[in-house]
XYZ file of C-alpha atoms in Angstrom:
357
model
C 0.000 0.000 0.000
C 1.412 3.352 -1.033
C 2.205 5.836 1.754
C 2.464 9.619 1.316
C 3.624 12.029 4.011
C 3.272 15.815 3.667
C 4.206 18.729 5.903
C 2.876 22.253 5.430
C 4.181 25.110 7.614
C 2.330 28.004 9.125
C 3.036 31.558 8.087
C 3.449 34.971 9.596
C 3.145 38.307 7.848
C 5.946 40.820 8.306
C 4.558 43.580 6.092
C 1.386 44.097 4.092
C -1.560 42.987 6.239
C -4.815 44.136 4.628
C -2.947 44.755 1.384
C -3.225 41.593 -0.699
C -6.973 41.928 -1.241
C -6.172 45.282 -2.908
C -3.604 43.694 -5.208
C -0.769 45.313 -3.250
C 2.424 43.465 -2.303
C 3.224 41.757 0.983
C 6.290 40.357 2.709
C 5.554 37.133 4.567
C 7.377 34.008 5.631
C 6.716 30.369 6.400
C 7.485 29.294 9.977
C 8.537 25.945 11.407
C 5.213 24.965 12.971
C 3.400 22.378 10.881
C 0.292 20.634 9.708
C 1.304 17.038 8.973
C -0.663 14.789 6.632
C 0.005 11.047 6.590
C -1.852 8.994 3.997
C -1.931 5.245 3.360
C -3.642 3.744 0.337
C -6.676 1.620 1.226
C -8.914 -0.806 -0.652
C -12.048 1.359 -0.606
C -13.397 4.141 -2.795
C -13.155 6.654 0.042
C -10.794 9.153 1.558
C -11.132 8.284 5.230
C -9.959 11.444 6.960
C -9.151 11.676 10.647
C -8.467 14.990 12.404
C -7.457 13.985 15.955
C -6.471 17.511 17.007
C -10.109 18.600 16.770
C -11.745 15.204 17.333
C -13.358 14.964 13.900
C -13.390 12.457 11.061
C -14.890 12.355 7.608
C -15.342 9.977 4.675
C -15.292 11.405 1.145
C -16.203 9.324 -1.903
C -13.317 9.618 -4.368
C -15.708 10.003 -7.331
C -17.668 12.876 -5.730
C -17.559 15.938 -8.035
C -18.964 18.389 -5.474
C -21.165 20.408 -7.795
C -22.454 22.060 -4.625
C -20.210 22.673 -1.635
C -20.909 23.801 1.897
C -19.482 27.078 3.146
C -15.781 26.698 4.022
C -15.693 23.005 3.095
C -12.120 23.184 1.861
C -11.717 19.440 1.377
C -14.549 19.589 -1.146
C -13.526 22.814 -2.875
C -9.973 21.513 -3.276
C -11.197 18.342 -4.953
C -13.451 20.360 -7.254
C -10.655 22.734 -8.285
C -8.162 19.892 -8.758
C -10.451 18.183 -11.262
C -10.008 21.235 -13.484
C -6.265 20.528 -13.409
C -6.694 16.894 -14.400
C -6.176 15.529 -10.881
C -8.776 12.747 -10.725
C -8.750 10.398 -7.718
C -9.010 6.700 -8.622
C -8.344 4.981 -5.281
C -8.970 5.600 -1.620
C -6.622 6.581 1.188
C -6.687 6.613 4.951
C -5.625 10.152 5.820
C -4.593 11.485 9.217
C -4.027 15.223 9.609
C -2.556 16.738 12.757
C 0.334 18.913 13.863
C 1.813 21.483 16.198
C 0.588 24.519 14.250
C -1.831 26.357 16.584
C -5.445 26.542 15.413
C -7.217 29.888 15.043
C -4.115 31.734 16.221
C -3.399 33.884 13.178
C -0.692 31.627 11.730
C -2.821 30.227 8.885
C -3.606 26.740 10.102
C -6.560 26.522 7.693
C -4.417 27.451 4.700
C -1.702 25.021 5.796
C -4.265 22.217 5.953
C -5.510 23.091 2.465
C -1.981 23.224 1.033
C -1.145 19.868 2.634
C -4.367 18.292 1.289
C -3.750 19.605 -2.231
C -0.095 18.595 -2.228
C -1.105 15.080 -1.154
C -3.741 14.783 -3.888
C -1.319 15.970 -6.570
C 1.347 13.562 -5.318
C -1.143 10.688 -5.344
C -2.978 11.374 -8.612
C -0.826 13.808 -10.633
C -2.220 16.561 -12.904
C -2.280 17.687 -16.524
C 0.745 19.960 -16.044
C 4.026 20.046 -14.188
C 3.490 20.015 -10.440
C 5.454 22.796 -8.777
C 5.247 24.585 -5.447
C 3.815 27.570 -7.292
C 1.057 25.421 -8.812
C 0.188 24.017 -5.372
C -0.014 27.572 -3.972
C -2.169 28.775 -6.859
C -4.623 25.876 -6.548
C -4.827 26.375 -2.777
C -5.740 30.035 -3.304
C -8.440 29.082 -5.779
C -9.824 26.401 -3.467
C -9.829 28.515 -0.313
C -10.642 32.009 -1.542
C -12.139 31.989 -5.022
C -14.374 28.920 -4.685
C -15.875 30.272 -1.456
C -15.866 33.928 -2.546
C -13.940 34.891 0.574
C -12.450 38.388 0.962
C -8.818 37.402 1.546
C -5.885 37.475 -0.825
C -3.227 34.933 -1.759
C -0.533 35.693 0.823
C -1.256 32.689 3.047
C -1.262 30.040 0.333
C 1.845 31.383 -1.410
C 3.849 31.849 1.809
C 3.045 28.288 2.929
C 3.455 26.630 -0.450
C 6.662 28.398 -1.464
C 8.385 28.949 1.871
C 11.226 31.292 2.886
C 10.787 35.049 3.329
C 8.815 36.102 0.267
C 7.986 39.367 -1.415
C 4.676 38.596 -3.123
C 3.071 40.667 -5.855
C -0.577 39.882 -5.252
C -2.326 41.410 -8.271
C -3.852 39.577 -11.221
C -0.372 38.676 -12.446
C 0.778 37.249 -9.132
C 4.511 36.714 -8.741
C 7.018 36.283 -5.959
C 10.682 36.662 -5.057
C 12.566 35.021 -2.218
C 14.238 37.848 -0.325
C 15.714 35.804 2.545
C 15.878 32.179 3.662
C 16.686 32.920 7.296
C 15.590 35.650 9.674
C 17.156 35.841 13.143
C 15.239 36.675 16.289
C 11.767 35.876 14.947
C 9.140 35.399 17.654
C 5.422 34.574 17.421
C 3.028 35.415 20.247
C -0.489 34.002 20.482
C -3.124 36.166 22.136
C -5.591 33.377 22.862
C -8.303 35.724 21.549
C -10.285 34.098 18.769
C -9.972 36.147 15.606
C -12.915 36.944 13.352
C -11.304 36.660 9.931
C -14.126 36.867 7.418
C -16.061 39.774 8.940
C -13.020 41.941 9.681
C -11.424 41.352 6.298
C -14.669 41.883 4.437
C -15.423 45.170 6.193
C -11.966 46.711 5.694
C -11.747 45.451 2.135
C -15.124 46.921 1.206
C -14.255 50.323 2.663
C -10.857 50.458 0.978
C -12.332 49.458 -2.379
C -15.106 52.045 -2.023
C -12.520 54.735 -1.363
C -10.506 53.686 -4.406
C -13.687 53.639 -6.512
C -14.415 57.281 -5.609
C -10.939 58.269 -6.783
C -11.292 56.256 -9.984
C -14.492 58.118 -10.888
C -12.511 61.360 -10.940
C -9.265 59.821 -12.205
C -10.095 56.862 -14.498
C -6.423 55.983 -14.961
C -5.778 55.820 -11.196
C -3.619 52.892 -10.048
C -3.036 52.504 -6.329
C 0.139 50.466 -6.878
C 1.872 53.413 -8.519
C 0.472 56.060 -6.158
C 2.877 57.593 -3.659
C 1.906 58.356 -0.075
C 2.884 61.990 -0.634
C 0.005 62.411 -3.092
C -2.685 61.564 -0.510
C -3.755 65.218 -0.172
C -4.304 65.329 -3.922
C -6.841 62.510 -3.791
C -8.541 62.799 -0.409
C -11.063 65.417 -1.554
C -12.510 62.880 -3.975
C -13.295 60.528 -1.093
C -16.057 60.768 1.540
C -14.577 61.656 4.928
C -15.557 58.342 6.536
C -13.634 56.398 3.874
C -10.473 58.508 3.824
C -8.690 56.579 6.625
C -8.879 53.337 4.627
C -7.410 54.977 1.549
C -4.624 56.549 3.605
C -3.911 53.214 5.323
C -3.520 51.484 1.956
C -1.014 54.088 0.748
C 0.858 54.155 4.049
C 1.167 50.385 4.399
C 2.272 50.058 0.782
C 4.954 52.684 1.373
C 6.194 50.842 4.486
C 6.282 47.501 2.643
C 8.387 48.932 -0.185
C 10.867 50.456 2.282
C 11.160 47.065 3.963
C 11.745 45.347 0.622
C 14.663 47.660 -0.156
C 16.229 46.833 3.214
C 15.627 43.066 2.933
C 17.407 43.014 -0.423
C 20.636 44.201 1.164
C 23.319 41.633 1.949
C 23.132 42.529 5.644
C 19.741 44.103 6.395
C 19.545 46.451 9.348
C 17.165 44.499 11.573
C 16.679 47.464 13.881
C 15.399 49.474 10.909
C 13.210 46.557 9.783
C 11.800 46.517 13.307
C 11.026 50.227 13.247
C 9.087 49.721 10.022
C 7.134 46.888 11.667
C 6.235 49.229 14.523
C 5.101 51.852 12.038
C 3.009 49.282 10.200
C 1.407 48.123 13.459
C 0.332 51.654 14.338
C -1.547 51.907 11.044
C -3.283 48.595 11.739
C -4.080 49.650 15.298
C -5.012 53.323 14.989
C -6.428 53.565 11.470
C -7.757 50.143 10.492
C -8.513 49.417 14.161
C -8.020 45.662 13.975
C -6.322 45.125 17.349
C -7.824 44.213 20.727
C -6.616 45.176 24.243
C -4.754 41.888 24.784
C -2.849 42.334 21.529
C -2.033 45.959 22.418
C -0.576 44.894 25.774
C 1.442 42.089 24.184
C 2.939 44.510 21.665
C 3.742 47.131 24.297
C 5.368 44.538 26.565
C 7.513 43.149 23.761
C 8.821 46.592 22.829
C 9.585 47.406 26.471
C 11.482 44.110 26.712
C 13.776 45.143 23.866
C 12.187 43.909 20.636
C 13.250 45.808 17.519
C 9.742 45.641 16.130
C 6.347 44.069 16.839
C 3.045 43.966 14.970
C -0.285 42.221 14.839
C -0.585 39.588 12.121
C -3.386 38.950 9.670
C -7.009 39.998 9.633
C -7.065 41.165 13.251
C -9.582 41.028 16.069
C -7.318 38.608 17.925
C -4.901 35.991 16.682
C -1.167 36.525 16.900
C 1.685 39.014 16.820
C 5.157 38.743 15.322
C 8.293 40.289 16.798
C 11.921 40.645 15.795
C 14.384 40.839 18.655
C 18.157 40.902 19.142
C 19.536 37.552 20.282
C 20.284 38.696 23.819
C 16.703 39.970 24.250
C 14.810 37.021 22.765
C 13.899 35.249 26.000
C 12.940 38.504 27.694
C 10.633 39.368 24.801
C 9.081 35.880 24.890
C 8.458 36.166 28.628
C 6.991 39.665 28.254
C 4.542 38.511 25.583
C 3.504 35.499 27.672
C 2.704 37.827 30.563
C -0.310 39.173 28.651
C -0.972 36.598 25.961
C -1.539 32.883 25.767
C 1.982 31.900 24.756
C 5.035 32.941 22.739
C 7.912 31.093 21.108
C 10.842 31.563 18.786
C 10.371 30.348 15.218
C 12.618 29.790 12.226
C 11.899 30.503 8.591
C 10.740 27.319 6.854
C 11.363 26.071 3.314
C 7.660 25.537 2.544
C 5.232 22.640 2.043
C 6.876 19.420 0.926
C 6.654 15.667 0.565
C 8.694 13.797 3.167
């Protein structure tokens, strides 16, 4: 009986939260906390899936085409998308999925599960084109976001599928560049506050897109990707007052991300400067987009007081996690300071991305 083992890492976002749904770039990295999928071929016509971490199990008929899928049924949407790529299951597997990647903590456990599931299916049943990490990432984005009409972008799937520290162009012609394969002093802190991904993302996305639409009415050739922060005053009068903060936040966060990219491309990036940009980015997320909660605010403040170069909330907001960069001699102090207010904190390493073991 054939056996297939997959690992898919979590991810954290360094720069560009609430940017990818606008087609703006992000800088994110895979981290060495994992969803692990172990599959053994069986003699049935079913995928027999066990999820011991959450106490669930499921049987899926391999011939099911899923013309209709339930909301956020990513097993089903993945199978439906994969059929379009010529990946057609013809035998069953016993599949166990578990890991040490925290659930609902802002480190993309859902996306990691989807990437692992898709990578397994492609390994087991092939496709009508060359299977690459980029293809896995692209299919995962289609299965998670497009099939369910969710408001997110493609950062999570690409960061997990491709690994390393990535600069990701998230527009219609998505592309990526590896800017680093290691990043010292990287710390993740979990708040223990359940995040509300879909509602928060959807609200901020809608407001940002409405603001951009008002500008486009007056300036049909407007392109936010080529718009400098310094030109905000030129455009703000086209936008209703209540929507102006979301337009400003988009320009500001894009500006910060591009400054970070320039620094990351250097042979020896100044991590203290990278940290200051993270702090600047966090203030936009906190004070303008208002996606933090009191526990997150205290965790961030404590980490900075303990000597972190930079700290920011990660992802959609409303809870979840933070990421910090700290000098080596301050790492444990920063971890302890975050734990004082949050659920837990730990050092992480940059990971090479989802792979077959």
